[in-house]
PDB file of C-alpha atoms in Angstrom:
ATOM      1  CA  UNK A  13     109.896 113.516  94.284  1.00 71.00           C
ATOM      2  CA  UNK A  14     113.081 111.991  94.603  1.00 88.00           C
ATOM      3  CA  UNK A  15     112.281 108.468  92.761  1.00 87.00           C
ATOM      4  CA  UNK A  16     115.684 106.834  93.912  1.00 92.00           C
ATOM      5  CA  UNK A  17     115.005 107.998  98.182  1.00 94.00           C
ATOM      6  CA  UNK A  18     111.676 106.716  98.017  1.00 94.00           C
ATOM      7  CA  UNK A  19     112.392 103.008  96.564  1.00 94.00           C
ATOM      8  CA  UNK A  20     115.769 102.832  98.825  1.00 95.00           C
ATOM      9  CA  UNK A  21     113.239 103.696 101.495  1.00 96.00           C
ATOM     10  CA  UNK A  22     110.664 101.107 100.358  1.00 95.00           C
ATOM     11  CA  UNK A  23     113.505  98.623  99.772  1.00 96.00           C
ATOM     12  CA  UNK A  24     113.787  97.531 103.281  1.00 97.00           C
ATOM     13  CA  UNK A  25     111.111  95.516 105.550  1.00 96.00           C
ATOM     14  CA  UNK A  26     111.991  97.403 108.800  1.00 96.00           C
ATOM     15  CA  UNK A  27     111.385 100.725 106.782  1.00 97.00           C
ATOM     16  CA  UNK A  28     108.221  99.295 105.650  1.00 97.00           C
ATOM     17  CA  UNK A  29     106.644  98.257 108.671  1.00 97.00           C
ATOM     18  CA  UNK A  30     107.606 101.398 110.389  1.00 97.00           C
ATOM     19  CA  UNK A  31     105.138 102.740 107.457  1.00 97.00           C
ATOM     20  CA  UNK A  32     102.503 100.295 108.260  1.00 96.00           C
ATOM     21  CA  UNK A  33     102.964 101.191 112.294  1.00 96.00           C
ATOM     22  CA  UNK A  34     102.496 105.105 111.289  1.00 97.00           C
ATOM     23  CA  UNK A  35      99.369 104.049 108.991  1.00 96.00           C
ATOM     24  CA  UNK A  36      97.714 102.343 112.177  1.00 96.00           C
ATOM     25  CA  UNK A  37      98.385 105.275 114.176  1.00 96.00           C
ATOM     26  CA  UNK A  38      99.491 108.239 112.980  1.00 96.00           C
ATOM     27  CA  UNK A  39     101.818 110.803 115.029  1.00 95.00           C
ATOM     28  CA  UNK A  40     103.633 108.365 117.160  1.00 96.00           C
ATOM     29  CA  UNK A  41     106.782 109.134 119.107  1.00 95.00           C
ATOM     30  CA  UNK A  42     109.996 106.984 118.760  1.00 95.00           C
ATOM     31  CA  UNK A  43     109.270 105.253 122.002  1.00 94.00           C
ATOM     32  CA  UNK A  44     106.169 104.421 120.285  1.00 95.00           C
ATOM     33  CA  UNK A  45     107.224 102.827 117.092  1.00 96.00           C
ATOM     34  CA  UNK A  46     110.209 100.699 118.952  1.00 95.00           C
ATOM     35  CA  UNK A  47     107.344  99.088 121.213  1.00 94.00           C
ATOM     36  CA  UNK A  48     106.717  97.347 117.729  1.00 93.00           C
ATOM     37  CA  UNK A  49     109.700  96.956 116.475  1.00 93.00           C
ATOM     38  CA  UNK A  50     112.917  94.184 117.688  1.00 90.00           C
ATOM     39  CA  UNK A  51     115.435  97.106 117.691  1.00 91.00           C
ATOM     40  CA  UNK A  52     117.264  99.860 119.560  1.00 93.00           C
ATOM     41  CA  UNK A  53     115.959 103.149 119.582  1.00 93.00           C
ATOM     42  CA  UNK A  54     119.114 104.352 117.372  1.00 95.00           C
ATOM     43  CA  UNK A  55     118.687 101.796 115.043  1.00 96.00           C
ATOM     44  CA  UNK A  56     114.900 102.595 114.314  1.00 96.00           C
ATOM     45  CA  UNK A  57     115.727 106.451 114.386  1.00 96.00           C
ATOM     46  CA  UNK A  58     118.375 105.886 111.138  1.00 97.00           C
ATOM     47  CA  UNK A  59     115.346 103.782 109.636  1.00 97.00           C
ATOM     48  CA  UNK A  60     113.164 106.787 110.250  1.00 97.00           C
ATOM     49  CA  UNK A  61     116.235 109.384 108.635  1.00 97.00           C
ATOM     50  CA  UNK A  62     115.519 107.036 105.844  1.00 97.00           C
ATOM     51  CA  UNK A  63     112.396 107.604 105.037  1.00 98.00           C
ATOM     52  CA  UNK A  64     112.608 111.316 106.321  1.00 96.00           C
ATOM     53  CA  UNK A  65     115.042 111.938 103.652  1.00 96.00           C
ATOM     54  CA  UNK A  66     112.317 110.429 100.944  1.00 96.00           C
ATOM     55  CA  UNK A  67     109.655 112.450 102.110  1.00 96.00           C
ATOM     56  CA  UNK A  68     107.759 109.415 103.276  1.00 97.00           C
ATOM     57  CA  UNK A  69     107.914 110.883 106.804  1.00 97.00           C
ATOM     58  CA  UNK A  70     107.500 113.995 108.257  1.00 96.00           C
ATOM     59  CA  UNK A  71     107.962 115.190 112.118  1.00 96.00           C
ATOM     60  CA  UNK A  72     106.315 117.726 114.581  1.00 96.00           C
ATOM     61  CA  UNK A  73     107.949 118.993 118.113  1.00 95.00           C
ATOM     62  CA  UNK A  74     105.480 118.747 120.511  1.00 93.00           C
ATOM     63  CA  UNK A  75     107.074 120.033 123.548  1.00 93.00           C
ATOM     64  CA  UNK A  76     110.092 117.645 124.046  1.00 92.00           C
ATOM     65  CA  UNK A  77     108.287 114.238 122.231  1.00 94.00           C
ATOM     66  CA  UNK A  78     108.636 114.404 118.133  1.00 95.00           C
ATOM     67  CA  UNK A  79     106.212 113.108 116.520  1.00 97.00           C
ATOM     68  CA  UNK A  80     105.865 110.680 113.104  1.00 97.00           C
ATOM     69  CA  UNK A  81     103.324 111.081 110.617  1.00 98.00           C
ATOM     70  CA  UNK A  82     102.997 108.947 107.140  1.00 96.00           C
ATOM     71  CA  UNK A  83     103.308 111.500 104.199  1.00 95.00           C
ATOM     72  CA  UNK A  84     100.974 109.536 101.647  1.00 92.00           C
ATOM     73  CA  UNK A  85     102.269 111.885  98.396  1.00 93.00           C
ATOM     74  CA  UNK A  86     105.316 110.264  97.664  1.00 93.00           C
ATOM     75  CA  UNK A  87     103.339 106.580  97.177  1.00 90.00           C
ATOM     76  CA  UNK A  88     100.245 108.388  95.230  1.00 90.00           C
ATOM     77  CA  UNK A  89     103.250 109.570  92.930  1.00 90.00           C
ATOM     78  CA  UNK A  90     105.148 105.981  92.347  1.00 88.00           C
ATOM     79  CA  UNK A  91     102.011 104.555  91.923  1.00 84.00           C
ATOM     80  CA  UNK A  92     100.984 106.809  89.334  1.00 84.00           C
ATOM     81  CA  UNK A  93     103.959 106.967  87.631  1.00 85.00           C
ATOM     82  CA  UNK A  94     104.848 102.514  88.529  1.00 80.00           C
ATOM     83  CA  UNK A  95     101.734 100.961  89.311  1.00 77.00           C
ATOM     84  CA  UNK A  96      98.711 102.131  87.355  1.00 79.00           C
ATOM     85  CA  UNK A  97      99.821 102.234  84.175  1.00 78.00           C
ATOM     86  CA  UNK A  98     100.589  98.248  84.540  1.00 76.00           C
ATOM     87  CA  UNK A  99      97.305  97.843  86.173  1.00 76.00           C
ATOM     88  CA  UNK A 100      95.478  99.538  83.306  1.00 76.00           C
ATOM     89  CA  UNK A 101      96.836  96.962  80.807  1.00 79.00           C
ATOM     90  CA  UNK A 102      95.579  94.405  83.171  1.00 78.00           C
ATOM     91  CA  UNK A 103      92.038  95.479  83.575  1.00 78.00           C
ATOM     92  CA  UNK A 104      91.451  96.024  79.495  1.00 81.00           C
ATOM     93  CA  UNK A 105      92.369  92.505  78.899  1.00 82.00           C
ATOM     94  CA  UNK A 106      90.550  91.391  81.863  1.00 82.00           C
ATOM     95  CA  UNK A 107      87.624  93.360  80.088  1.00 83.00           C
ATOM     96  CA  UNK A 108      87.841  92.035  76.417  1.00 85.00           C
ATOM     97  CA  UNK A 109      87.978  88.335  78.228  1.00 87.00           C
ATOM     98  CA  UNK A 110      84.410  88.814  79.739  1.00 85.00           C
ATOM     99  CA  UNK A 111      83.472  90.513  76.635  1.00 86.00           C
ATOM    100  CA  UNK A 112      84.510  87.480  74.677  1.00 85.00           C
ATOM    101  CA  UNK A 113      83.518  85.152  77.483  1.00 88.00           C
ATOM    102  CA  UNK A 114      79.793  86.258  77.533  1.00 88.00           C
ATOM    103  CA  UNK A 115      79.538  86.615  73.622  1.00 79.00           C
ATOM    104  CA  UNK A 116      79.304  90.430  73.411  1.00 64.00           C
TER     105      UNK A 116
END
């Protein structure tokens, strides 16, 4: 994983709801996704290179449409390596409160 492609990718809102179109519906053309989107097709298509180039996206020629699909392994891997170890922190303290809380 390419740490740096996949938070430039993440870093921008159109980027991210193009994710959040491809989670609703996976395999969607480009025609598709700019149904859903206030943009021209070639604007929507660099936003897609984007997140091509992180692996967040991945395409399949089906006869002259591509299709998008979501490629979930890139998040699983920045939030195992960004998010969980915060949220473990979080949820042992949130543990010792009750503890203390209910006398235990």
């Amino acid at each position: 994983m390419d740490a740096d492609k996949v938070f430039k990718a993440l870093g921008d809102p159109t980027r991210r709801r193009l994710l959040d179109l491809l989670y609703e519906e996976n395999g969607q053309t480009l025609g598709q996704l700019c149904e859903n989107l206030d943009m021209a097709r070639q604007s929507a298509t660099q936003h897609l290179g984007i997140l091509e180039e992180a692996n967040l996206v991945s395409t399949v020629r089906r006869g002259r449409e591509k299709l998008h699909f979501i490629n979930p392994v890139p998040l699983h891997e920045v939030y195992g390596r960004w998010v969980r170890k915060f949220e473990r922190q979080r949820l042992d303290l949130l543990h010792d409160l009750k503890q203390e809380l209910e006398g235990e």
